[in-house]
Amino acid sequence: MTYREFVNTVNGFQKYEDIKSREQWSMTRKMMYASVAPYADENFKETDFFKFPGEEEMLKKIAEKQLLVDLERERISKEFFAKYDAKKAAMGKA
C-alpha cells in the first residue's frame, strides 16, 4: 500500500466513523425529543436539545435551496396561468 492509499484509507475510515457517530447522536436526540415532546410547549423543536457542528449552516443551505425551488414553481405557475388566461380571452373574443 502506498502512502497515498494509506492516507485515503485512514480518511475514509474517519469519515465513516464520524457519520456513524452523528447517526447515533441523532437517534439519541430523537429519543430525547420523543420522550419530552408530550410535556413541552408546541414551539419546542428537536434541535432545542443540542445542535451538531455545522447543522445551522446546513439548515440555511436547505432553506435557500427550498426558496429557489419555490420561486421556480411560482414562475412556472404564473407562466402557465398567463397562457391559460390569454387562451381563454382569445376564445371569448371569437
PDB file of N, CA, C and O in Angstrom, residues 22-65:
ATOM      1  N   ARG A  22     -22.447  10.529  14.299  1.00  0.00           N
ATOM      2  CA  ARG A  22     -23.513  11.527  14.116  1.00  0.00           C
ATOM      3  C   ARG A  22     -24.880  10.848  14.069  1.00  0.00           C
ATOM      4  O   ARG A  22     -25.851  11.344  14.622  1.00  0.00           O
ATOM      5  N   GLU A  23     -24.940   9.701  13.409  1.00  0.00           N
ATOM      6  CA  GLU A  23     -26.192   8.959  13.316  1.00  0.00           C
ATOM      7  C   GLU A  23     -26.649   8.507  14.703  1.00  0.00           C
ATOM      8  O   GLU A  23     -27.829   8.606  15.037  1.00  0.00           O
ATOM      9  N   GLN A  24     -25.721   8.034  15.517  1.00  0.00           N
ATOM     10  CA  GLN A  24     -26.071   7.601  16.865  1.00  0.00           C
ATOM     11  C   GLN A  24     -26.536   8.781  17.717  1.00  0.00           C
ATOM     12  O   GLN A  24     -27.513   8.667  18.460  1.00  0.00           O
ATOM     13  N   TRP A  25     -25.861   9.917  17.598  1.00  0.00           N
ATOM     14  CA  TRP A  25     -26.279  11.096  18.346  1.00  0.00           C
ATOM     15  C   TRP A  25     -27.639  11.598  17.857  1.00  0.00           C
ATOM     16  O   TRP A  25     -28.462  12.075  18.642  1.00  0.00           O
ATOM     17  N   SER A  26     -27.871  11.472  16.576  1.00  0.00           N
ATOM     18  CA  SER A  26     -29.155  11.880  16.018  1.00  0.00           C
ATOM     19  C   SER A  26     -30.281  11.012  16.573  1.00  0.00           C
ATOM     20  O   SER A  26     -31.348  11.521  16.930  1.00  0.00           O
ATOM     21  N   MET A  27     -30.046   9.712  16.655  1.00  0.00           N
ATOM     22  CA  MET A  27     -31.061   8.820  17.226  1.00  0.00           C
ATOM     23  C   MET A  27     -31.288   9.139  18.701  1.00  0.00           C
ATOM     24  O   MET A  27     -32.429   9.132  19.175  1.00  0.00           O
ATOM     25  N   THR A  28     -30.219   9.455  19.429  1.00  0.00           N
ATOM     26  CA  THR A  28     -30.353   9.831  20.836  1.00  0.00           C
ATOM     27  C   THR A  28     -31.195  11.090  20.971  1.00  0.00           C
ATOM     28  O   THR A  28     -32.082  11.166  21.828  1.00  0.00           O
ATOM     29  N   ARG A  29     -30.931  12.064  20.111  1.00  0.00           N
ATOM     30  CA  ARG A  29     -31.693  13.315  20.162  1.00  0.00           C
ATOM     31  C   ARG A  29     -33.160  13.069  19.845  1.00  0.00           C
ATOM     32  O   ARG A  29     -34.046  13.636  20.481  1.00  0.00           O
ATOM     33  N   LYS A  30     -33.439  12.192  18.868  1.00  0.00           N
ATOM     34  CA  LYS A  30     -34.824  11.874  18.521  1.00  0.00           C
ATOM     35  C   LYS A  30     -35.543  11.187  19.685  1.00  0.00           C
ATOM     36  O   LYS A  30     -36.710  11.478  19.969  1.00  0.00           O
ATOM     37  N   MET A  31     -34.856  10.282  20.371  1.00  0.00           N
ATOM     38  CA  MET A  31     -35.463   9.611  21.525  1.00  0.00           C
ATOM     39  C   MET A  31     -35.721  10.603  22.647  1.00  0.00           C
ATOM     40  O   MET A  31     -36.772  10.556  23.301  1.00  0.00           O
ATOM     41  N   MET A  32     -34.783  11.516  22.888  1.00  0.00           N
ATOM     42  CA  MET A  32     -34.968  12.531  23.918  1.00  0.00           C
ATOM     43  C   MET A  32     -36.178  13.406  23.572  1.00  0.00           C
ATOM     44  O   MET A  32     -37.008  13.691  24.430  1.00  0.00           O
ATOM     45  N   TYR A  33     -36.270  13.789  22.314  1.00  0.00           N
ATOM     46  CA  TYR A  33     -37.385  14.630  21.878  1.00  0.00           C
ATOM     47  C   TYR A  33     -38.711  13.897  22.036  1.00  0.00           C
ATOM     48  O   TYR A  33     -39.686  14.452  22.534  1.00  0.00           O
ATOM     49  N   ALA A  34     -38.739  12.636  21.625  1.00  0.00           N
ATOM     50  CA  ALA A  34     -39.976  11.850  21.705  1.00  0.00           C
ATOM     51  C   ALA A  34     -40.434  11.680  23.150  1.00  0.00           C
ATOM     52  O   ALA A  34     -41.637  11.667  23.427  1.00  0.00           O
ATOM     53  N   SER A  35     -39.498  11.575  24.064  1.00  0.00           N
ATOM     54  CA  SER A  35     -39.878  11.383  25.461  1.00  0.00           C
ATOM     55  C   SER A  35     -40.311  12.684  26.137  1.00  0.00           C
ATOM     56  O   SER A  35     -41.093  12.663  27.079  1.00  0.00           O
ATOM     57  N   VAL A  36     -39.847  13.819  25.642  1.00  0.00           N
ATOM     58  CA  VAL A  36     -40.160  15.102  26.275  1.00  0.00           C
ATOM     59  C   VAL A  36     -41.273  15.854  25.532  1.00  0.00           C
ATOM     60  O   VAL A  36     -41.992  16.657  26.140  1.00  0.00           O
ATOM     61  N   ALA A  37     -41.461  15.593  24.268  1.00  0.00           N
ATOM     62  CA  ALA A  37     -42.391  16.363  23.437  1.00  0.00           C
ATOM     63  C   ALA A  37     -43.816  16.439  23.990  1.00  0.00           C
ATOM     64  O   ALA A  37     -44.431  17.509  23.937  1.00  0.00           O
ATOM     65  N   PRO A  38     -44.384  15.360  24.523  1.00  0.00           N
ATOM     66  CA  PRO A  38     -45.754  15.480  25.040  1.00  0.00           C
ATOM     67  C   PRO A  38     -45.900  16.486  26.178  1.00  0.00           C
ATOM     68  O   PRO A  38     -46.996  16.997  26.421  1.00  0.00           O
ATOM     69  N   TYR A  39     -44.819  16.770  26.877  1.00  0.00           N
ATOM     70  CA  TYR A  39     -44.874  17.666  28.035  1.00  0.00           C
ATOM     71  C   TYR A  39     -44.346  19.064  27.729  1.00  0.00           C
ATOM     72  O   TYR A  39     -44.405  19.945  28.577  1.00  0.00           O
ATOM     73  N   ALA A  40     -43.844  19.276  26.524  1.00  0.00           N
ATOM     74  CA  ALA A  40     -43.250  20.561  26.159  1.00  0.00           C
ATOM     75  C   ALA A  40     -44.275  21.427  25.432  1.00  0.00           C
ATOM     76  O   ALA A  40     -45.325  20.950  24.998  1.00  0.00           O
ATOM     77  N   ASP A  41     -43.955  22.708  25.294  1.00  0.00           N
ATOM     78  CA  ASP A  41     -44.845  23.591  24.547  1.00  0.00           C
ATOM     79  C   ASP A  41     -44.755  23.282  23.056  1.00  0.00           C
ATOM     80  O   ASP A  41     -43.869  22.561  22.600  1.00  0.00           O
ATOM     81  N   GLU A  42     -45.682  23.834  22.294  1.00  0.00           N
ATOM     82  CA  GLU A  42     -45.760  23.470  20.876  1.00  0.00           C
ATOM     83  C   GLU A  42     -44.626  24.044  20.028  1.00  0.00           C
ATOM     84  O   GLU A  42     -44.400  23.594  18.915  1.00  0.00           O
ATOM     85  N   ASN A  43     -43.876  25.014  20.519  1.00  0.00           N
ATOM     86  CA  ASN A  43     -42.743  25.571  19.776  1.00  0.00           C
ATOM     87  C   ASN A  43     -41.448  24.809  20.022  1.00  0.00           C
ATOM     88  O   ASN A  43     -40.418  25.149  19.471  1.00  0.00           O
ATOM     89  N   PHE A  44     -41.504  23.791  20.844  1.00  0.00           N
ATOM     90  CA  PHE A  44     -40.321  23.002  21.181  1.00  0.00           C
ATOM     91  C   PHE A  44     -39.909  22.171  19.976  1.00  0.00           C
ATOM     92  O   PHE A  44     -40.722  21.511  19.347  1.00  0.00           O
ATOM     93  N   LYS A  45     -38.612  22.235  19.630  1.00  0.00           N
ATOM     94  CA  LYS A  45     -38.104  21.509  18.469  1.00  0.00           C
ATOM     95  C   LYS A  45     -37.048  20.506  18.903  1.00  0.00           C
ATOM     96  O   LYS A  45     -36.467  20.613  19.975  1.00  0.00           O
ATOM     97  N   GLU A  46     -36.800  19.569  18.016  1.00  0.00           N
ATOM     98  CA  GLU A  46     -35.796  18.538  18.276  1.00  0.00           C
ATOM     99  C   GLU A  46     -34.408  19.145  18.475  1.00  0.00           C
ATOM    100  O   GLU A  46     -33.615  18.665  19.277  1.00  0.00           O
ATOM    101  N   THR A  47     -34.124  20.211  17.765  1.00  0.00           N
ATOM    102  CA  THR A  47     -32.803  20.831  17.843  1.00  0.00           C
ATOM    103  C   THR A  47     -32.619  21.662  19.106  1.00  0.00           C
ATOM    104  O   THR A  47     -31.528  22.183  19.335  1.00  0.00           O
ATOM    105  N   ASP A  48     -33.662  21.794  19.936  1.00  0.00           N
ATOM    106  CA  ASP A  48     -33.530  22.555  21.175  1.00  0.00           C
ATOM    107  C   ASP A  48     -32.658  21.837  22.200  1.00  0.00           C
ATOM    108  O   ASP A  48     -32.148  22.462  23.125  1.00  0.00           O
ATOM    109  N   PHE A  49     -32.486  20.533  22.076  1.00  0.00           N
ATOM    110  CA  PHE A  49     -31.628  19.795  22.994  1.00  0.00           C
ATOM    111  C   PHE A  49     -30.165  20.160  22.776  1.00  0.00           C
ATOM    112  O   PHE A  49     -29.488  20.605  23.675  1.00  0.00           O
ATOM    113  N   PHE A  50     -29.698  19.911  21.568  1.00  0.00           N
ATOM    114  CA  PHE A  50     -28.332  20.268  21.199  1.00  0.00           C
ATOM    115  C   PHE A  50     -28.242  20.285  19.687  1.00  0.00           C
ATOM    116  O   PHE A  50     -29.020  19.659  18.998  1.00  0.00           O
ATOM    117  N   LYS A  51     -27.288  21.046  19.186  1.00  0.00           N
ATOM    118  CA  LYS A  51     -27.088  21.161  17.743  1.00  0.00           C
ATOM    119  C   LYS A  51     -25.747  20.551  17.382  1.00  0.00           C
ATOM    120  O   LYS A  51     -24.783  20.657  18.122  1.00  0.00           O
ATOM    121  N   PHE A  52     -25.711  19.932  16.222  1.00  0.00           N
ATOM    122  CA  PHE A  52     -24.468  19.357  15.720  1.00  0.00           C
ATOM    123  C   PHE A  52     -23.625  20.449  15.084  1.00  0.00           C
ATOM    124  O   PHE A  52     -24.157  21.441  14.596  1.00  0.00           O
ATOM    125  N   PRO A  53     -22.317  20.269  15.073  1.00  0.00           N
ATOM    126  CA  PRO A  53     -21.468  21.244  14.388  1.00  0.00           C
ATOM    127  C   PRO A  53     -21.833  21.326  12.903  1.00  0.00           C
ATOM    128  O   PRO A  53     -21.985  20.311  12.235  1.00  0.00           O
ATOM    129  N   GLY A  54     -22.038  22.522  12.424  1.00  0.00           N
ATOM    130  CA  GLY A  54     -22.371  22.716  11.020  1.00  0.00           C
ATOM    131  C   GLY A  54     -23.838  22.544  10.694  1.00  0.00           C
ATOM    132  O   GLY A  54     -24.255  22.738   9.558  1.00  0.00           O
ATOM    133  N   GLU A  55     -24.650  22.182  11.676  1.00  0.00           N
ATOM    134  CA  GLU A  55     -26.069  21.949  11.421  1.00  0.00           C
ATOM    135  C   GLU A  55     -26.789  23.243  11.041  1.00  0.00           C
ATOM    136  O   GLU A  55     -27.643  23.248  10.160  1.00  0.00           O
ATOM    137  N   GLU A  56     -26.443  24.315  11.698  1.00  0.00           N
ATOM    138  CA  GLU A  56     -27.066  25.614  11.411  1.00  0.00           C
ATOM    139  C   GLU A  56     -26.821  26.018   9.956  1.00  0.00           C
ATOM    140  O   GLU A  56     -27.729  26.448   9.255  1.00  0.00           O
ATOM    141  N   GLU A  57     -25.566  25.862   9.506  1.00  0.00           N
ATOM    142  CA  GLU A  57     -25.209  26.192   8.121  1.00  0.00           C
ATOM    143  C   GLU A  57     -25.966  25.314   7.138  1.00  0.00           C
ATOM    144  O   GLU A  57     -26.463  25.774   6.113  1.00  0.00           O
ATOM    145  N   MET A  58     -26.042  24.032   7.463  1.00  0.00           N
ATOM    146  CA  MET A  58     -26.718  23.079   6.594  1.00  0.00           C
ATOM    147  C   MET A  58     -28.203  23.436   6.464  1.00  0.00           C
ATOM    148  O   MET A  58     -28.759  23.411   5.367  1.00  0.00           O
ATOM    149  N   LEU A  59     -28.838  23.807   7.570  1.00  0.00           N
ATOM    150  CA  LEU A  59     -30.251  24.174   7.532  1.00  0.00           C
ATOM    151  C   LEU A  59     -30.467  25.443   6.704  1.00  0.00           C
ATOM    152  O   LEU A  59     -31.465  25.559   5.992  1.00  0.00           O
ATOM    153  N   LYS A  60     -29.525  26.389   6.780  1.00  0.00           N
ATOM    154  CA  LYS A  60     -29.630  27.602   5.971  1.00  0.00           C
ATOM    155  C   LYS A  60     -29.530  27.270   4.486  1.00  0.00           C
ATOM    156  O   LYS A  60     -30.285  27.802   3.671  1.00  0.00           O
ATOM    157  N   LYS A  61     -28.593  26.380   4.128  1.00  0.00           N
ATOM    158  CA  LYS A  61     -28.445  25.985   2.726  1.00  0.00           C
ATOM    159  C   LYS A  61     -29.700  25.285   2.220  1.00  0.00           C
ATOM    160  O   LYS A  61     -30.148  25.527   1.099  1.00  0.00           O
ATOM    161  N   ILE A  62     -30.273  24.429   3.054  1.00  0.00           N
ATOM    162  CA  ILE A  62     -31.503  23.734   2.661  1.00  0.00           C
ATOM    163  C   ILE A  62     -32.622  24.743   2.467  1.00  0.00           C
ATOM    164  O   ILE A  62     -33.387  24.652   1.504  1.00  0.00           O
ATOM    165  N   ALA A  63     -32.727  25.718   3.366  1.00  0.00           N
ATOM    166  CA  ALA A  63     -33.766  26.742   3.252  1.00  0.00           C
ATOM    167  C   ALA A  63     -33.576  27.567   1.986  1.00  0.00           C
ATOM    168  O   ALA A  63     -34.547  27.897   1.293  1.00  0.00           O
ATOM    169  N   GLU A  64     -32.328  27.902   1.655  1.00  0.00           N
ATOM    170  CA  GLU A  64     -32.056  28.676   0.437  1.00  0.00           C
ATOM    171  C   GLU A  64     -32.435  27.877  -0.802  1.00  0.00           C
ATOM    172  O   GLU A  64     -33.039  28.404  -1.738  1.00  0.00           O
ATOM    173  N   LYS A  65     -32.091  26.584  -0.822  1.00  0.00           N
ATOM    174  CA  LYS A  65     -32.439  25.742  -1.966  1.00  0.00           C
ATOM    175  C   LYS A  65     -33.946  25.610  -2.091  1.00  0.00           C
ATOM    176  O   LYS A  65     -34.492  25.663  -3.194  1.00  0.00           O
TER     177      LYS A  65
END
